[in-house]
Amino acid sequence: MSKKLNIYLAGPRGFCAGVDRAIEMVKGALKKYGEPVYVRHEIVHNKFVVENLKSEGAIFIEELDEIKDKSRPVIFSAHGVPKSVPETALALNLIYFDATCPLVSKIHKEVEHFDKKNLPVILIGHRNHPEVIGTMGQTKNPIYLVEKVEDVKKLHLNINEEIAYVTQTTLSVDDTKDIIQEIKNHFKNVIEPKKNDICYATTNRQEAVKKIASNCDYFLVIGASNSSNSLRLVEVAKNYGSKKAILVEDVSSLNLNIFENSQNIGITASASSPEVLVEELINKLKNNFELKINEAHYQKEDVYFKIPQKLKN
Ligand code: SF4
């Protein structure tokens, strides 16, 4: 008889509204303009999604000067781009569409607003992440990047000066709270964002993992190693009591021997990972173990972002 595993399936998990919209935009452009359609940077950080779109006629590039046929449309990824990118696209006469998630655009508007008032802006985020590069490219004045609590005191800013802060959308809710507290302790005049910048999808996926992590010996997070929200989910699972937690980038190569001493397995998928990968994982486990599946639903989501009218077919 095969070994029994209790599966704790986190909910919500997988695609968020921003990812859905970005993918829909690439598909809409392919339908409207035919192949190829260029996409600047991985539209969302997930190899499965990128490979699928490639097979439908998308060409992925990192910079606009890689576009060989300038008559073809280009789409900017969901992470957002510095202002210089649409400016270059205009100068090159490109047909372009911006798939920046509206929740990232909201942060772009915030920093622009502070910059116009010449207020120094602190951005809490991860250096070199495309979203951070995009946000830092919205202002004339430099933005001050803070990655961890210790960075706050090292900033070359007067503690009496009025400052504003914003955050990347896909951070750890808990770590960011500590950094924000440090900013408020250190600076006397802090202007906060009107609404939390960590997005609803990041928050809900982390909360859903927190609810079940302590039941688990092993937590599997389907996601990509360059995806911030995926990596945060692994950390959250460990911090909230799962004995082990790993990122599963490729379900087919997951070694099932890792469950030798485990019986309770948590599963989630990052905001850029499709449900079909969760199904693939469950099927692989079903073929080798006897499963009892417990699905937890922390929060219902009904967020939807429309694609631009021009890409509707
Ligand atoms: S994770 Fe959040 S900010 Fe990023 S695309 Fe999804 S909804 Fe938008």
GROMACS .gro file of C-alpha atoms and ligand atoms in nm:
model
  321
    1MET     CA    1   0.000   0.000   0.000
    2SER     CA    2   0.130   0.346  -0.086
    3LYS     CA    3   0.224   0.598   0.180
    4LYS     CA    4  -0.043   0.847   0.290
    5LEU     CA    5   0.012   1.223   0.260
    6ASN     CA    6  -0.204   1.502   0.397
    7ILE     CA    7  -0.205   1.788   0.150
    8TYR     CA    8  -0.278   2.141   0.272
    9LEU     CA    9  -0.364   2.352  -0.029
   10ALA     CA   10  -0.338   2.727   0.031
   11GLY     CA   11  -0.606   2.958  -0.102
   12PRO     CA   12  -0.588   3.202  -0.264
   13ARG     CA   13  -0.287   3.100  -0.470
   14GLY     CA   14  -0.161   3.144  -0.826
   15PHE     CA   15  -0.235   3.413  -1.083
   16CYS     CA   16  -0.329   3.762  -0.964
   17ALA     CA   17  -0.526   4.022  -1.159
   18GLY     CA   18  -0.210   4.203  -1.279
   19VAL     CA   19  -0.058   3.883  -1.420
   20ASP     CA   20  -0.387   3.782  -1.584
   21ARG     CA   21  -0.409   4.125  -1.750
   22ALA     CA   22  -0.047   4.122  -1.874
   23ILE     CA   23  -0.086   3.777  -2.033
   24GLU     CA   24  -0.423   3.875  -2.182
   25MET     CA   25  -0.255   4.182  -2.336
   26VAL     CA   26   0.016   3.976  -2.509
   27LYS     CA   27  -0.248   3.733  -2.637
   28GLY     CA   28  -0.466   4.025  -2.750
   29ALA     CA   29  -0.174   4.181  -2.938
   30LEU     CA   30  -0.093   3.850  -3.109
   31LYS     CA   31  -0.453   3.817  -3.219
   32LYS     CA   32  -0.479   4.173  -3.343
   33TYR     CA   33  -0.135   4.220  -3.504
   34GLY     CA   34  -0.034   3.859  -3.579
   35GLU     CA   35   0.316   3.721  -3.512
   36PRO     CA   36   0.562   3.827  -3.391
   37VAL     CA   37   0.487   4.053  -3.097
   38TYR     CA   38   0.784   4.169  -2.892
   39VAL     CA   39   0.770   4.160  -2.512
   40ARG     CA   40   1.021   4.363  -2.312
   41HIS     CA   41   1.140   4.143  -2.023
   42GLU     CA   42   0.957   3.825  -1.909
   43ILE     CA   43   0.594   3.944  -1.911
   44VAL     CA   44   0.562   3.779  -1.569
   45HIS     CA   45   0.834   3.580  -1.391
   46ASN     CA   46   0.732   3.229  -1.489
   47LYS     CA   47   0.906   3.007  -1.745
   48PHE     CA   48   0.592   2.808  -1.824
   49VAL     CA   49   0.402   3.127  -1.916
   50VAL     CA   50   0.695   3.266  -2.116
   51GLU     CA   51   0.747   2.942  -2.312
   52ASN     CA   52   0.374   2.921  -2.391
   53LEU     CA   53   0.367   3.277  -2.524
   54LYS     CA   54   0.685   3.211  -2.724
   55SER     CA   55   0.510   2.917  -2.889
   56GLU     CA   56   0.223   3.152  -2.983
   57GLY     CA   57   0.460   3.403  -3.146
   58ALA     CA   58   0.596   3.632  -2.874
   59ILE     CA   59   0.963   3.731  -2.885
   60PHE     CA   60   1.115   3.823  -2.549
   61ILE     CA   61   1.380   4.094  -2.534
   62GLU     CA   62   1.544   4.288  -2.252
   63GLU     CA   63   1.588   4.625  -2.427
   64LEU     CA   64   1.410   4.798  -2.715
   65ASP     CA   65   1.726   4.813  -2.931
   66GLU     CA   66   1.700   4.433  -2.966
   67ILE     CA   67   1.383   4.474  -3.177
   68LYS     CA   68   1.479   4.373  -3.531
   69ASP     CA   69   1.151   4.465  -3.703
   70LYS     CA   70   1.046   4.806  -3.571
   71SER     CA   71   0.706   4.779  -3.740
   72ARG     CA   72   0.601   4.511  -3.489
   73PRO     CA   73   0.430   4.600  -3.159
   74VAL     CA   74   0.605   4.570  -2.825
   75ILE     CA   75   0.456   4.515  -2.480
   76PHE     CA   76   0.621   4.619  -2.152
   77SER     CA   77   0.605   4.368  -1.868
   78ALA     CA   78   0.374   4.375  -1.562
   79HIS     CA   79   0.663   4.487  -1.339
   80GLY     CA   80   0.666   4.839  -1.480
   81VAL     CA   81   0.934   5.033  -1.668
   82PRO     CA   82   1.134   5.353  -1.612
   83LYS     CA   83   0.996   5.658  -1.795
   84SER     CA   84   1.289   5.636  -2.038
   85VAL     CA   85   1.140   5.318  -2.193
   86PRO     CA   86   0.813   5.465  -2.334
   87GLU     CA   87   1.015   5.776  -2.430
   88THR     CA   88   1.253   5.561  -2.635
   89ALA     CA   89   0.959   5.371  -2.786
   90LEU     CA   90   0.804   5.702  -2.896
   91ALA     CA   91   1.133   5.825  -3.041
   92LEU     CA   92   1.164   5.499  -3.238
   93ASN     CA   93   0.804   5.528  -3.356
   94LEU     CA   94   0.718   5.190  -3.209
   95ILE     CA   95   0.366   5.063  -3.149
   96TYR     CA   96   0.381   4.989  -2.778
   97PHE     CA   97   0.149   4.875  -2.500
   98ASP     CA   98   0.227   4.901  -2.133
   99ALA     CA   99   0.122   4.593  -1.929
  100THR     CA  100   0.244   4.746  -1.601
  101CYS     CA  101   0.009   4.624  -1.327
  102PRO     CA  102  -0.223   4.911  -1.223
  103LEU     CA  103  -0.109   4.856  -0.864
  104VAL     CA  104   0.251   4.925  -0.970
  105SER     CA  105   0.138   5.228  -1.175
  106LYS     CA  106  -0.026   5.359  -0.857
  107ILE     CA  107   0.318   5.361  -0.690
  108HIS     CA  108   0.471   5.532  -0.995
  109LYS     CA  109   0.214   5.810  -0.956
  110GLU     CA  110   0.289   5.838  -0.584
  111VAL     CA  111   0.664   5.884  -0.635
  112GLU     CA  112   0.605   6.129  -0.918
  113HIS     CA  113   0.379   6.332  -0.690
  114PHE     CA  114   0.641   6.342  -0.411
  115ASP     CA  115   0.915   6.421  -0.660
  116LYS     CA  116   0.724   6.723  -0.793
  117LYS     CA  117   0.723   6.856  -0.436
  118ASN     CA  118   1.098   6.785  -0.415
  119LEU     CA  119   1.038   6.549  -0.124
  120PRO     CA  120   1.307   6.281  -0.083
  121VAL     CA  121   1.151   5.938  -0.147
  122ILE     CA  122   1.264   5.615   0.018
  123LEU     CA  123   1.173   5.298  -0.174
  124ILE     CA  124   1.165   4.974   0.025
  125GLY     CA  125   1.247   4.699  -0.222
  126HIS     CA  126   1.502   4.462  -0.373
  127ARG     CA  127   1.789   4.613  -0.572
  128ASN     CA  128   1.786   4.520  -0.943
  129HIS     CA  129   1.432   4.378  -0.938
  130PRO     CA  130   1.259   4.511  -1.254
  131GLU     CA  131   0.979   4.668  -1.049
  132VAL     CA  132   1.235   4.861  -0.843
  133ILE     CA  133   1.422   4.969  -1.157
  134GLY     CA  134   1.089   5.088  -1.302
  135THR     CA  135   0.986   5.280  -0.990
  136MET     CA  136   1.329   5.441  -0.952
  137GLY     CA  137   1.301   5.558  -1.310
  138GLN     CA  138   0.991   5.773  -1.248
  139THR     CA  139   1.159   6.072  -1.083
  140LYS     CA  140   1.403   6.349  -1.167
  141ASN     CA  141   1.554   6.342  -0.817
  142PRO     CA  142   1.723   6.022  -0.698
  143ILE     CA  143   1.518   5.772  -0.496
  144TYR     CA  144   1.673   5.619  -0.184
  145LEU     CA  145   1.657   5.240  -0.187
  146VAL     CA  146   1.628   5.050   0.141
  147GLU     CA  147   1.644   4.669   0.141
  148LYS     CA  148   1.667   4.595   0.513
  149VAL     CA  149   1.620   4.758   0.854
  150GLU     CA  150   1.995   4.835   0.890
  151ASP     CA  151   1.993   5.041   0.567
  152VAL     CA  152   1.766   5.310   0.715
  153LYS     CA  153   2.025   5.468   0.945
  154LYS     CA  154   2.285   5.467   0.667
  155LEU     CA  155   2.080   5.696   0.441
  156HIS     CA  156   2.238   6.034   0.370
  157LEU     CA  157   1.928   6.225   0.470
  158ASN     CA  158   1.870   6.473   0.750
  159ILE     CA  159   1.652   6.316   1.021
  160ASN     CA  160   1.453   6.641   1.056
  161GLU     CA  161   1.381   6.657   0.684
  162GLU     CA  162   1.032   6.568   0.557
  163ILE     CA  163   1.057   6.238   0.368
  164ALA     CA  164   0.812   6.002   0.198
  165TYR     CA  165   0.835   5.628   0.149
  166VAL     CA  166   0.681   5.372  -0.085
  167THR     CA  167   0.738   4.998  -0.117
  168GLN     CA  168   0.769   4.732  -0.386
  169THR     CA  169   0.438   4.544  -0.426
  170THR     CA  170   0.570   4.192  -0.367
  171LEU     CA  171   0.761   4.217  -0.038
  172SER     CA  172   0.726   4.021   0.283
  173VAL     CA  173   0.447   4.190   0.478
  174ASP     CA  174   0.625   4.116   0.810
  175ASP     CA  175   0.977   4.231   0.710
  176THR     CA  176   0.838   4.547   0.553
  177LYS     CA  177   0.653   4.637   0.876
  178ASP     CA  178   0.987   4.633   1.060
  179ILE     CA  179   1.154   4.854   0.799
  180ILE     CA  180   0.865   5.102   0.804
  181GLN     CA  181   0.884   5.116   1.183
  182GLU     CA  182   1.257   5.189   1.161
  183ILE     CA  183   1.191   5.471   0.911
  184LYS     CA  184   0.932   5.620   1.147
  185ASN     CA  185   1.168   5.588   1.445
  186HIS     CA  186   1.458   5.746   1.259
  187PHE     CA  187   1.292   6.034   1.072
  188LYS     CA  188   1.080   6.298   1.240
  189ASN     CA  189   0.853   6.386   0.945
  190VAL     CA  190   0.742   6.084   0.749
  191ILE     CA  191   0.474   6.091   0.481
  192GLU     CA  192   0.319   5.749   0.432
  193PRO     CA  193   0.144   5.608   0.123
  194LYS     CA  194  -0.235   5.654   0.137
  195LYS     CA  195  -0.280   5.278   0.109
  196ASN     CA  196  -0.037   4.992   0.171
  197ASP     CA  197   0.179   4.947  -0.141
  198ILE     CA  198   0.222   4.572  -0.089
  199CYS     CA  199  -0.055   4.450  -0.314
  200TYR     CA  200  -0.365   4.250  -0.224
  201ALA     CA  201  -0.237   3.939  -0.406
  202THR     CA  202   0.098   3.933  -0.225
  203THR     CA  203  -0.074   3.991   0.110
  204ASN     CA  204  -0.343   3.727   0.059
  205ARG     CA  205  -0.101   3.458  -0.065
  206GLN     CA  206   0.128   3.517   0.234
  207GLU     CA  207  -0.165   3.514   0.482
  208ALA     CA  208  -0.299   3.192   0.330
  209VAL     CA  209   0.041   3.024   0.382
  210LYS     CA  210   0.063   3.155   0.740
  211LYS     CA  211  -0.271   2.984   0.822
  212ILE     CA  212  -0.150   2.635   0.729
  213ALA     CA  213   0.230   2.642   0.760
  214SER     CA  214   0.238   2.513   1.118
  215ASN     CA  215   0.051   2.195   1.009
  216CYS     CA  216   0.320   2.114   0.754
  217ASP     CA  217   0.644   1.914   0.751
  218TYR     CA  218   0.719   2.029   0.399
  219PHE     CA  219   0.591   2.331   0.205
  220LEU     CA  220   0.608   2.341  -0.174
  221VAL     CA  221   0.586   2.682  -0.339
  222ILE     CA  222   0.538   2.667  -0.714
  223GLY     CA  223   0.719   2.966  -0.858
  224ALA     CA  224   1.036   3.103  -1.014
  225SER     CA  225   1.368   3.188  -0.853
  226ASN     CA  226   1.361   3.539  -1.005
  227SER     CA  227   1.009   3.601  -0.874
  228SER     CA  228   1.005   3.812  -0.559
  229ASN     CA  229   0.658   3.702  -0.445
  230SER     CA  230   0.754   3.332  -0.488
  231LEU     CA  231   1.066   3.364  -0.272
  232ARG     CA  232   0.872   3.550  -0.003
  233LEU     CA  233   0.620   3.263   0.017
  234VAL     CA  234   0.900   3.016   0.089
  235GLU     CA  235   1.028   3.242   0.370
  236VAL     CA  236   0.677   3.286   0.513
  237ALA     CA  237   0.617   2.907   0.517
  238LYS     CA  238   0.941   2.854   0.712
  239ASN     CA  239   0.883   3.148   0.947
  240TYR     CA  240   0.532   3.028   1.033
  241GLY     CA  241   0.620   2.675   1.128
  242SER     CA  242   0.669   2.447   0.829
  243LYS     CA  243   0.974   2.232   0.904
  244LYS     CA  244   1.096   2.267   0.548
  245ALA     CA  245   0.992   2.482   0.253
  246ILE     CA  246   1.121   2.483  -0.101
  247LEU     CA  247   1.058   2.654  -0.432
  248VAL     CA  248   0.938   2.419  -0.706
  249GLU     CA  249   1.039   2.564  -1.041
  250ASP     CA  250   0.986   2.247  -1.240
  251VAL     CA  251   0.726   1.998  -1.114
  252SER     CA  252   0.853   1.718  -1.340
  253SER     CA  253   1.196   1.718  -1.179
  254LEU     CA  254   1.071   1.723  -0.817
  255ASN     CA  255   1.232   1.431  -0.634
  256LEU     CA  256   0.963   1.255  -0.431
  257ASN     CA  257   1.217   1.097  -0.195
  258ILE     CA  258   1.224   1.428  -0.008
  259PHE     CA  259   0.894   1.321   0.155
  260GLU     CA  260   1.048   1.014   0.318
  261ASN     CA  261   1.007   1.159   0.669
  262SER     CA  262   0.710   1.385   0.593
  263GLN     CA  263   0.339   1.332   0.601
  264ASN     CA  264   0.189   1.682   0.595
  265ILE     CA  265   0.260   1.878   0.281
  266GLY     CA  266   0.164   2.241   0.216
  267ILE     CA  267   0.121   2.362  -0.139
  268THR     CA  268   0.083   2.708  -0.286
  269ALA     CA  269   0.160   2.886  -0.613
  270SER     CA  270   0.299   3.237  -0.655
  271ALA     CA  271   0.104   3.517  -0.823
  272SER     CA  272   0.284   3.445  -1.151
  273SER     CA  273   0.225   3.067  -1.152
  274PRO     CA  274  -0.076   2.914  -1.330
  275GLU     CA  275  -0.312   2.665  -1.163
  276VAL     CA  276  -0.221   2.404  -1.425
  277LEU     CA  277   0.117   2.365  -1.249
  278VAL     CA  278  -0.060   2.299  -0.917
  279GLU     CA  279  -0.270   2.033  -1.093
  280GLU     CA  280   0.046   1.879  -1.240
  281LEU     CA  281   0.200   1.862  -0.892
  282ILE     CA  282  -0.111   1.709  -0.732
  283ASN     CA  283  -0.132   1.449  -1.011
  284LYS     CA  284   0.233   1.358  -0.965
  285LEU     CA  285   0.176   1.311  -0.591
  286LYS     CA  286  -0.147   1.115  -0.655
  287ASN     CA  287   0.043   0.872  -0.875
  288ASN     CA  288   0.284   0.792  -0.595
  289PHE     CA  289   0.098   0.842  -0.268
  290GLU     CA  290  -0.247   0.814  -0.120
  291LEU     CA  291  -0.360   1.174  -0.075
  292LYS     CA  292  -0.601   1.345   0.161
  293ILE     CA  293  -0.648   1.697   0.028
  294ASN     CA  294  -0.748   1.980   0.263
  295GLU     CA  295  -0.814   2.307   0.085
  296ALA     CA  296  -0.806   2.622   0.297
  297HIS     CA  297  -0.953   2.950   0.179
  298TYR     CA  298  -0.817   3.252   0.359
  299GLN     CA  299  -0.984   3.513   0.141
  300LYS     CA  300  -1.201   3.533  -0.172
  301GLU     CA  301  -1.054   3.744  -0.453
  302ASP     CA  302  -1.255   3.914  -0.724
  303VAL     CA  303  -1.010   4.175  -0.853
  304TYR     CA  304  -1.004   4.220  -1.231
  305PHE     CA  305  -0.807   4.470  -1.439
  306LYS     CA  306  -0.931   4.551  -1.788
  307ILE     CA  307  -0.695   4.537  -2.084
  308PRO     CA  308  -0.669   4.848  -2.308
  309GLN     CA  309  -0.959   4.886  -2.551
  310LYS     CA  310  -0.716   4.878  -2.845
  311LEU     CA  311  -0.617   4.519  -2.761
  312LYS     CA  312  -0.970   4.388  -2.733
  313ASN     CA  313  -1.056   4.170  -3.028
  314SF4     S1  314   0.161   4.062  -0.767
  314SF4    FE1  315   0.035   4.242  -0.718
  314SF4     S2  316   0.142   4.414  -0.810
  314SF4    FE2  317   0.228   4.229  -0.901
  314SF4     S3  318   0.107   4.198  -1.086
  314SF4    FE3  319   0.005   4.084  -0.924
  314SF4     S4  320  -0.152   4.224  -0.842
  314SF4    FE4  321  -0.004   4.346  -0.959
   0.00000   0.00000   0.00000
